[in-house]
mmCIF file of C-alpha atoms in Angstrom:
data_model
loop_
_atom_site.group_PDB
_atom_site.id
_atom_site.type_symbol
_atom_site.label_atom_id
_atom_site.label_comp_id
_atom_site.label_asym_id
_atom_site.label_seq_id
_atom_site.Cartn_x
_atom_site.Cartn_y
_atom_site.Cartn_z
ATOM 1 C CA MET O 1 -6.289 -4.718 14.362
ATOM 2 C CA ALA O 2 -4.349 -7.651 15.769
ATOM 3 C CA HIS O 3 -1.294 -9.223 14.174
ATOM 4 C CA ASP O 4 -0.731 -12.975 14.181
ATOM 5 C CA GLN O 5 2.908 -12.621 13.164
ATOM 6 C CA ALA O 6 5.882 -10.780 14.653
ATOM 7 C CA ALA O 7 6.285 -7.420 13.001
ATOM 8 C CA ARG O 8 9.347 -5.409 11.982
ATOM 9 C CA GLN O 9 9.315 -1.674 11.527
ATOM 10 C CA PHE O 10 9.606 -0.488 7.935
ATOM 11 C CA SER O 11 9.727 3.260 7.269
ATOM 12 C CA PHE O 12 9.252 5.070 3.964
ATOM 13 C CA ARG O 13 7.988 8.359 2.579
ATOM 14 C CA LEU O 14 4.891 8.692 0.442
ATOM 15 C CA PRO O 15 3.738 11.462 -1.880
ATOM 16 C CA GLU O 16 1.050 13.704 -0.350
ATOM 17 C CA GLY O 17 -1.610 12.456 -2.760
ATOM 18 C CA LEU O 18 -1.006 8.846 -1.756
ATOM 19 C CA VAL O 19 -1.139 9.799 1.930
ATOM 20 C CA GLU O 20 -4.506 11.446 1.324
ATOM 21 C CA ARG O 21 -5.809 8.297 -0.354
ATOM 22 C CA VAL O 22 -4.638 6.181 2.600
ATOM 23 C CA GLU O 23 -6.328 8.625 4.978
ATOM 24 C CA ARG O 24 -9.619 8.398 3.049
ATOM 25 C CA CYS O 25 -9.403 4.611 3.018
ATOM 26 C CA THR O 26 -8.754 4.631 6.792
ATOM 27 C CA GLU O 27 -11.818 6.791 7.405
ATOM 28 C CA GLU O 28 -14.018 4.674 5.135
ATOM 29 C CA THR O 29 -12.856 1.527 6.920
ATOM 30 C CA ARG O 30 -13.650 3.081 10.295
ATOM 31 C CA GLU O 31 -17.064 4.194 9.024
ATOM 32 C CA ALA O 32 -17.693 0.546 8.128
ATOM 33 C CA GLY O 33 -17.262 -0.230 11.840
ATOM 34 C CA LEU O 34 -13.698 -1.507 12.001
ATOM 35 C CA GLU O 35 -11.176 -0.081 14.458
ATOM 36 C CA VAL O 36 -8.058 0.448 12.372
ATOM 37 C CA THR O 37 -5.019 2.674 12.364
ATOM 38 C CA ARG O 38 -3.467 4.185 9.276
ATOM 39 C CA ALA O 39 -0.650 1.617 9.632
ATOM 40 C CA ASP O 40 -3.250 -1.186 9.627
ATOM 41 C CA VAL O 41 -4.699 0.138 6.375
ATOM 42 C CA VAL O 42 -1.262 0.464 4.738
ATOM 43 C CA ARG O 43 -0.484 -3.147 5.734
ATOM 44 C CA LEU O 44 -3.817 -4.354 4.321
ATOM 45 C CA LEU O 45 -3.340 -2.438 1.058
ATOM 46 C CA LEU O 46 0.258 -3.609 0.657
ATOM 47 C CA LYS O 47 -0.664 -7.247 1.300
ATOM 48 C CA HIS O 48 -3.574 -7.027 -1.130
ATOM 49 C CA ALA O 49 -1.356 -5.492 -3.842
ATOM 50 C CA LEU O 50 1.330 -8.149 -3.362
ATOM 51 C CA ASP O 51 -1.207 -10.978 -3.384
ATOM 52 C CA ALA O 52 -2.961 -9.597 -6.463
ATOM 53 C CA THR O 53 0.163 -8.908 -8.558
ATOM 54 C CA HIS O 54 2.597 -11.522 -7.275
ATOM 55 C CA CYS O 55 5.190 -8.840 -8.133
ATOM 56 C CA LYS O 56 4.699 -9.362 -11.844
ATOM 57 C CA VAL O 57 6.135 -6.328 -13.578
ATOM 58 C CA GLU O 58 3.391 -6.186 -16.213
ATOM 59 C CA LEU O 59 0.739 -6.049 -13.475
ATOM 60 C CA LEU O 60 2.643 -3.523 -11.369
ATOM 61 C CA PHE O 61 3.421 -1.131 -14.210
ATOM 62 C CA GLY O 62 0.350 -1.356 -16.421
ATOM 63 C CA GLY O 63 0.695 -4.227 -18.831
ATOM 64 C CA PRO O 64 3.242 -5.730 -21.213
ATOM 65 C CA GLY O 65 3.008 -2.971 -23.825
ATOM 66 C CA ARG O 66 3.976 -0.211 -21.451
ATOM 67 C CA LYS O 67 7.637 0.784 -21.301
ATOM 68 C CA ARG O 68 9.250 1.367 -17.942
ATOM 69 C CA ARG O 69 11.464 4.378 -17.398
ATOM 70 C CA ALA O 70 15.003 3.675 -16.342
ATOM 71 C CA ARG O 71 15.905 4.597 -12.781
ATOM 72 C CA ARG O 72 18.470 7.319 -12.319
#
């Protein structure tokens, strides 16, 4: 999948379950006929999530009535 912008490397760890979901999504995308890498799929999912939520806390964490745990 081609990029139309310069890219910077960004590394992070993901829980195993999330990695498995990304792997399934990658396979399904390939089965649909697109040549993608796992990194392509992560970029697409991240962009979609950012576009859909606009980083609004209530959308990211499940609505205004849900309390967020404090970070330690």
